[in-house]
Each structure stands twice: as C-alpha cells, then as structure tokens.
CSV table of C-alpha atoms in Angstrom, one decimal:
chain,number,residue,atom,x,y,z
A,1,MET,CA,0.3,0.0,0.2
A,2,THR,CA,2.2,3.2,-1.3
A,3,LEU,CA,1.4,6.1,1.0
A,4,GLU,CA,1.3,9.5,-0.7
A,5,THR,CA,1.3,13.0,1.4
A,6,VAL,CA,-1.1,15.5,0.7
A,7,SER,CA,0.2,17.6,2.5
A,8,THR,CA,1.8,18.1,6.8
A,9,SER,CA,2.2,21.5,9.1
A,10,LYS,CA,4.0,22.3,12.2
A,11,ALA,CA,0.5,22.6,15.2
A,12,HIS,CA,1.6,22.5,18.7
A,13,GLY,CA,4.5,20.7,18.5
A,14,GLY,CA,3.9,18.0,16.5
A,15,THR,CA,2.7,17.8,12.7
A,16,GLN,CA,-0.5,17.3,10.9
A,17,GLY,CA,-0.4,15.3,8.1
A,18,VAL,CA,-3.1,14.5,5.2
A,19,TYR,CA,-2.7,11.8,3.5
A,20,ARG,CA,-3.7,9.6,0.7
A,21,HIS,CA,-3.3,5.9,-0.5
A,22,ALA,CA,-5.3,3.1,-3.2
A,23,SER,CA,-7.7,1.7,-0.9
A,24,SER,CA,-8.5,-2.6,-2.0
A,25,ALA,CA,-11.1,-2.5,0.5
A,26,THR,CA,-13.3,0.4,-1.3
A,27,GLY,CA,-11.8,0.8,-4.6
A,28,THR,CA,-10.9,3.7,-4.5
A,29,PRO,CA,-8.3,6.5,-3.2
A,30,MET,CA,-9.3,7.1,0.0
A,31,THR,CA,-7.5,10.2,2.3
A,32,PHE,CA,-7.1,10.6,5.4
A,33,SER,CA,-5.8,13.0,8.3
A,34,VAL,CA,-3.6,12.2,11.2
A,35,TYR,CA,-1.8,14.5,14.0
A,36,VAL,CA,1.2,13.2,15.9
A,37,PRO,CA,2.5,14.8,18.4
A,38,ALA,CA,6.2,15.5,18.8
A,39,HIS,CA,7.9,12.5,20.1
A,40,ASP,CA,11.5,10.9,21.6
A,41,PRO,CA,12.4,8.9,18.5
A,42,GLY,CA,11.5,5.5,19.0
A,43,GLU,CA,8.8,6.4,21.5
A,44,ARG,CA,5.2,5.2,20.7
A,45,LEU,CA,2.2,6.8,21.3
A,46,PRO,CA,-1.1,5.8,22.0
A,47,VAL,CA,-3.8,6.1,18.7
A,48,LEU,CA,-7.6,7.8,18.9
A,49,TRP,CA,-9.5,7.1,15.8
A,50,TYR,CA,-12.2,9.7,14.8
A,51,LEU,CA,-15.0,8.6,12.5
A,52,SER,CA,-16.7,11.7,11.3
A,53,GLY,CA,-20.8,12.4,10.0
A,54,LEU,CA,-22.8,12.4,7.0
A,55,THR,CA,-21.5,14.3,4.4
A,56,CYS,CA,-18.4,14.9,5.9
A,57,THR,CA,-14.6,14.1,5.3
A,58,HIS,CA,-11.4,14.1,7.2
A,59,ALA,CA,-11.4,18.0,6.7
A,60,ASN,CA,-13.8,18.7,8.9
A,61,VAL,CA,-12.4,17.7,11.7
A,62,THR,CA,-9.0,18.7,11.0
A,63,GLU,CA,-9.9,22.0,10.1
A,64,LYS,CA,-12.3,21.9,13.0
A,65,GLY,CA,-11.9,20.0,15.8
A,66,GLU,CA,-10.0,21.9,17.4
A,67,TYR,CA,-8.2,18.4,19.1
A,68,ARG,CA,-4.3,19.3,18.0
A,69,ALA,CA,-3.3,21.6,21.6
A,70,ALA,CA,-4.9,18.1,23.2
A,71,CYS,CA,-3.2,16.3,21.6
A,72,ALA,CA,0.9,17.7,22.4
A,73,GLU,CA,-0.5,18.1,25.5
A,74,HIS,CA,-1.5,14.0,26.4
A,75,ARG,CA,0.6,11.9,23.3
A,76,VAL,CA,-2.6,11.1,21.6
A,77,ILE,CA,-2.1,10.5,18.0
A,78,PHE,CA,-5.3,11.4,16.3
A,79,ILE,CA,-6.1,9.4,13.5
A,80,ALA,CA,-9.8,11.1,11.0
A,81,PRO,CA,-10.6,8.6,8.2
A,82,ASP,CA,-12.9,9.2,5.5
A,83,THR,CA,-17.3,8.6,6.1
A,84,SER,CA,-17.3,6.6,2.0
A,85,PRO,CA,-15.8,6.0,-1.5
A,86,ARG,CA,-15.8,9.3,-3.0
A,87,GLY,CA,-14.5,9.8,-7.3
A,88,ASP,CA,-16.1,9.1,-10.7
A,89,GLY,CA,-17.3,5.8,-11.0
A,90,VAL,CA,-18.8,5.4,-7.4
A,91,PRO,CA,-22.1,4.8,-7.2
A,92,ASP,CA,-24.1,7.7,-5.4
A,93,ALA,CA,-27.4,8.6,-4.7
A,94,GLU,CA,-29.5,11.7,-4.1
A,95,GLY,CA,-29.5,13.9,-0.9
A,96,TYR,CA,-27.1,13.7,2.3
A,97,ASP,CA,-28.1,10.6,3.8
A,98,PHE,CA,-27.0,8.0,2.1
A,99,GLY,CA,-24.4,7.0,-1.2
A,100,GLN,CA,-21.2,8.7,-1.2
A,101,GLY,CA,-20.9,10.4,2.6
A,102,ALA,CA,-23.5,7.9,4.1
A,103,GLY,CA,-20.7,5.1,4.1
A,104,PHE,CA,-22.3,4.7,8.0
A,105,TYR,CA,-19.2,2.0,8.5
A,106,LEU,CA,-20.3,-1.3,7.2
A,107,ASP,CA,-19.7,-2.8,3.9
A,108,ALA,CA,-22.8,-3.5,2.0
A,109,THR,CA,-23.9,-6.7,0.1
A,110,GLN,CA,-26.3,-4.2,-2.6
A,111,ALA,CA,-25.7,-3.8,-5.9
A,112,PRO,CA,-24.2,-1.0,-7.0
A,113,TRP,CA,-23.1,-0.1,-3.2
A,114,SER,CA,-20.8,-3.4,-2.9
A,115,ALA,CA,-18.0,-3.3,-5.1
A,116,ASN,CA,-17.3,0.0,-2.9
A,117,PHE,CA,-19.2,0.5,0.1
A,118,ARG,CA,-16.5,-1.4,2.4
A,119,MET,CA,-16.4,0.5,5.3
A,120,ARG,CA,-16.3,-1.4,8.0
A,121,THR,CA,-13.6,-3.4,6.4
A,122,TYR,CA,-11.4,-0.3,5.4
A,123,VAL,CA,-12.1,0.8,9.5
A,124,GLU,CA,-11.5,-2.2,11.2
A,125,ASP,CA,-8.5,-3.6,9.6
A,126,GLU,CA,-7.0,-1.9,6.3
A,127,LEU,CA,-6.7,1.2,7.2
A,128,PRO,CA,-4.9,0.1,10.8
A,129,ALA,CA,-2.4,-2.5,9.0
A,130,LEU,CA,-1.6,0.1,6.3
A,131,ILE,CA,-1.1,3.1,9.9
A,132,ALA,CA,0.9,-0.4,11.8
A,133,ALA,CA,3.6,-0.3,8.8
A,134,GLU,CA,3.7,4.0,8.0
A,135,PHE,CA,3.6,4.9,10.9
A,136,PRO,CA,5.9,3.1,13.5
A,137,MET,CA,5.7,5.4,16.6
A,138,ALA,CA,1.9,4.8,16.7
A,139,ASP,CA,1.4,1.4,19.5
A,140,MET,CA,-1.6,-0.6,18.1
A,141,THR,CA,-1.4,-2.1,21.3
A,142,ARG,CA,-3.3,1.0,22.6
A,143,GLN,CA,-6.4,2.7,20.8
A,144,SER,CA,-9.3,4.3,21.6
A,145,ILE,CA,-12.4,5.1,19.0
A,146,THR,CA,-14.8,8.3,19.3
A,147,GLY,CA,-16.9,9.9,16.5
A,148,HIS,CA,-19.5,12.0,15.5
A,149,SER,CA,-23.2,11.4,14.6
A,150,MET,CA,-22.5,8.9,11.8
A,151,GLY,CA,-19.7,8.5,12.9
A,152,GLY,CA,-20.7,8.3,16.9
A,153,HIS,CA,-22.8,5.5,15.3
A,154,GLY,CA,-19.6,3.7,14.3
A,155,ALA,CA,-17.7,4.4,17.3
A,156,LEU,CA,-20.1,2.7,19.4
A,157,THR,CA,-20.8,-0.2,17.1
A,158,ILE,CA,-16.7,-0.9,15.8
A,159,GLY,CA,-16.0,-0.4,19.6
A,160,LEU,CA,-19.0,-2.9,20.9
A,161,ARG,CA,-18.0,-5.5,18.2
A,162,ASN,CA,-13.9,-5.7,19.5
A,163,PRO,CA,-14.1,-5.0,22.6
A,164,ASP,CA,-10.6,-5.9,22.8
A,165,ARG,CA,-8.9,-3.9,20.7
A,166,PHE,CA,-10.0,-0.5,21.5
A,167,ARG,CA,-9.1,0.5,25.3
A,168,SER,CA,-12.0,3.2,25.2
A,169,VAL,CA,-15.5,4.3,23.6
A,170,SER,CA,-16.6,7.8,23.6
A,171,ALA,CA,-19.2,9.8,20.9
A,172,PHE,CA,-20.5,12.7,20.8
A,173,ALA,CA,-24.1,13.0,19.4
A,174,PRO,CA,-24.4,9.3,18.2
A,175,ILE,CA,-27.1,7.8,15.8
A,176,ALA,CA,-28.1,5.3,18.9
A,177,SER,CA,-30.5,3.2,17.5
A,178,ALA,CA,-29.7,2.7,13.0
A,179,MET,CA,-32.4,0.7,12.8
A,180,ARG,CA,-35.0,2.6,15.1
A,181,CYS,CA,-34.2,6.2,12.5
A,182,SER,CA,-35.1,6.7,9.0
A,183,TRP,CA,-31.3,7.9,8.5
A,184,GLY,CA,-30.4,4.2,9.9
A,185,GLU,CA,-33.4,2.6,7.9
A,186,LYS,CA,-32.7,3.6,4.5
A,187,ALA,CA,-28.9,2.9,4.8
A,188,LEU,CA,-29.0,-0.3,6.3
A,189,THR,CA,-31.6,-1.0,3.6
A,190,GLY,CA,-30.1,0.5,1.1
A,191,TYR,CA,-27.0,-1.2,1.4
A,192,LEU,CA,-27.6,-4.4,2.9
A,193,GLY,CA,-31.5,-5.5,2.2
A,194,THR,CA,-33.9,-6.1,4.0
A,195,ASN,CA,-33.0,-9.2,6.5
A,196,LEU,CA,-32.8,-7.3,9.9
A,197,ALA,CA,-30.8,-10.3,11.3
A,198,ALA,CA,-28.3,-8.2,9.1
A,199,TRP,CA,-28.9,-5.3,10.9
A,200,ARG,CA,-28.5,-6.0,14.1
A,201,VAL,CA,-24.4,-5.8,14.3
A,202,HIS,CA,-24.8,-2.3,12.8
A,203,ASP,CA,-27.2,-0.9,15.9
A,204,ALA,CA,-25.6,0.2,19.1
A,205,CYS,CA,-28.2,-0.7,21.1
A,206,ALA,CA,-29.5,-4.3,19.6
A,207,LEU,CA,-25.9,-5.6,19.5
A,208,ILE,CA,-26.5,-5.2,23.3
A,209,ALA,CA,-29.3,-6.4,23.5
A,210,ASP,CA,-27.7,-9.2,22.1
A,211,GLY,CA,-25.2,-9.1,25.1
A,212,ALA,CA,-22.0,-6.9,23.2
A,213,ARG,CA,-20.1,-4.6,26.7
A,214,LEU,CA,-17.9,-2.1,27.3
A,215,SER,CA,-16.4,-1.3,30.4
A,216,GLU,CA,-17.7,1.8,30.2
A,217,LEU,CA,-19.3,4.8,27.8
A,218,LEU,CA,-18.5,8.6,26.9
A,219,VAL,CA,-21.3,10.7,25.1
A,220,ASP,CA,-21.6,13.9,25.4
A,221,GLN,CA,-25.3,15.3,23.3
A,222,GLY,CA,-26.3,18.9,22.5
A,223,ASP,CA,-30.2,19.4,23.8
A,224,ALA,CA,-30.4,22.2,21.6
A,225,ASP,CA,-29.3,19.1,18.7
A,226,GLY,CA,-31.8,19.6,15.5
A,227,PHE,CA,-31.3,15.5,15.3
A,228,LEU,CA,-32.3,14.1,18.4
A,229,ASP,CA,-35.4,12.4,16.8
A,230,GLN,CA,-32.7,10.9,14.9
A,231,LEU,CA,-30.1,10.3,17.6
A,232,LYS,CA,-32.3,9.3,20.3
A,233,PRO,CA,-30.1,9.2,23.0
A,234,GLU,CA,-32.8,7.8,25.5
A,235,LEU,CA,-32.5,4.4,24.0
A,236,LEU,CA,-28.8,3.9,24.2
A,237,ARG,CA,-29.2,5.0,28.1
A,238,GLU,CA,-31.6,1.6,28.5
A,239,ALA,CA,-29.5,-0.1,25.7
A,240,CYS,CA,-26.7,0.6,29.2
A,241,ALA,CA,-28.8,0.9,31.9
A,242,ALA,CA,-30.1,-2.7,31.0
A,243,ALA,CA,-27.1,-4.1,30.7
A,244,GLY,CA,-25.0,-3.2,32.8
A,245,ILE,CA,-22.6,-0.9,30.9
A,246,PRO,CA,-21.5,1.9,32.7
A,247,LEU,CA,-22.7,5.2,31.0
A,248,THR,CA,-21.8,9.3,31.1
A,249,LEU,CA,-24.4,10.8,29.4
A,250,ARG,CA,-23.7,14.5,29.8
A,251,MET,CA,-26.7,16.3,27.8
A,252,GLN,CA,-25.0,20.0,26.7
A,253,PRO,CA,-27.4,22.6,27.0
A,254,GLY,CA,-28.1,25.0,24.8
A,255,TYR,CA,-25.8,22.8,22.2
A,256,ASP,CA,-26.6,21.7,18.9
A,257,HIS,CA,-25.1,19.0,16.3
A,258,SER,CA,-22.0,21.4,14.5
A,259,TYR,CA,-18.1,21.9,15.0
A,260,TYR,CA,-19.2,24.3,18.0
A,261,PHE,CA,-20.9,21.9,20.1
A,262,ILE,CA,-17.9,19.0,18.8
A,263,SER,CA,-14.4,21.4,19.4
A,264,THR,CA,-16.3,22.2,23.0
A,265,PHE,CA,-16.1,18.9,24.5
A,266,LEU,CA,-13.6,17.5,22.5
A,267,PRO,CA,-10.4,18.6,24.7
A,268,ASP,CA,-12.9,16.3,27.7
A,269,HIS,CA,-12.7,13.4,25.0
A,270,ILE,CA,-9.0,13.3,24.5
A,271,ALA,CA,-8.2,13.5,28.3
A,272,TRP,CA,-10.5,11.0,28.8
A,273,HIS,CA,-9.3,8.6,26.2
A,274,ALA,CA,-5.7,9.4,27.3
A,275,GLU,CA,-6.4,8.6,31.3
A,276,ARG,CA,-7.2,4.8,30.4
A,277,LEU,CA,-4.5,4.8,26.5
A,278,GLN,CA,-1.8,5.7,29.7
A,279,ALA,CA,-2.8,2.6,31.8
C-alpha cells in the first residue's frame, strides 16, 4: 500500500498530516488525516480514532475540531478517516444521507454499493494495518475510538464488536439505534437489504441487547440538537442500563449538532481517553 503525503503542517509542536492511498477495500483512493505529537526517536504513542458524520470528510474535524493542543498535551495520535469511498465510477444517490459521504461504516452487500462501500473492512482492518506499517510511532496495542453522529454510530458499533482492541469508546451525538431512525433504516436497507438480522451488528442498542459489552462509555449530546429525533440518546441510556454498562451521558444545555459543539468537548474526550490509554 503506497502512501502519498498530501500535506504536512507543524502544529503544537507536532505534525498534522493529510495522506492518500489506493484502498483495496473500497477500490478507490482514500484520504485521511493523522496528527502526531512531538515525540522522541523510537517512542510510541497511543492512538485515538475519530469517525466523522454524514456529508463529512477527514477535513471537517481536521480543520474545525480544535483537538491538537489536547493531543499534544496528552501525547495521543489522532486519526480521522473519510466517511465513504468517493470519485468517478463510485455509485451515489440524491440526498445527503445515502451514498457518497454516508458510508455508515459497514460493508454493503447490495448492488451497486457492494463493489466500493466496504467501510467496515476499511476502518477495522485495512487502515489500521496501513497505520501500523507507515507510522512506527503509533502503538497499535493502545487504541481508542470516538466519533460524531453517523461516526458516533460507527464508533459505538465498532467498539462494541471489538472490545479487546479499544481501551475506551466515546461519542458525540451518536445515532444510538440505526434500526430505529429514518437515516439508519434507509442506509441499512439500501446497503444490506431487508434481512433485519444482518442489521443488528450495525446498531449499538441491538449489539448491547445481543450481549456485546463495554467497560464504560462516554457520550456528549447537545440538548438543542435539531436531530434528536434521529439520534435518540434515550435508547442508548436504556440499553446500557439494562446491560449494566456504565454510561456517562452528558446532555449539554444549548449546544447543537455542529463543530462548535464538538470542538468544545473534544478536548475533554481526549483527556478521558488518554487516561485509559496511558494505563
């Protein structure tokens, strides 16, 4: 896997890079960003994955997330992949909630999406292998994951499916139950078909009901978020309570769904993950 450096910039003593490679999972070029704090030769730092939401690319959090000072302070590498395959020949659809920009972090089984929309394999397998090969300072034995909205859905479901890989899991305004909101129903039907059993591994609440567990979970949600009817944090609260998963769900007064919200609380999440990653 040949890695192309798109750009690098010094920030808070470390390096903010943007990179591109040819993905075998998606059959397309994929772009992602990595912030690496200053470190000594041979030193290895823990990794925090950030999964973005509908319509976003790596650039949204990279440019608006305001995470670098916290990552530099706590010495955490921050990785932000794209949300879907893109480009000529990649299928797309009208609307923002399906097709390019809306991969939902799953492997599609339905034509024409199945040829390229394999974001589960990309995020769970291919990109981590590339990071391990190309960023020797990344300690892949110490990983955590977070995300926003559709990316919060991705962080929760990937974390629940891989509890031994991630030391901690958090989310910002996540889609709590993809099976019980119109965004998720549209995506799961279009990408996976109508077999509801295949949907359950892509629904955080269903995974918890089916026995998946986390040691704890941190979620921030704005109470002025215009998408609360899609996100349904109360379903996550109920699922965690029933399963005995310690959930810290912070309903933040007056905050919406934007990066003004995310950038306000992302440093808190980085500090929270860092404590668990450094242990």
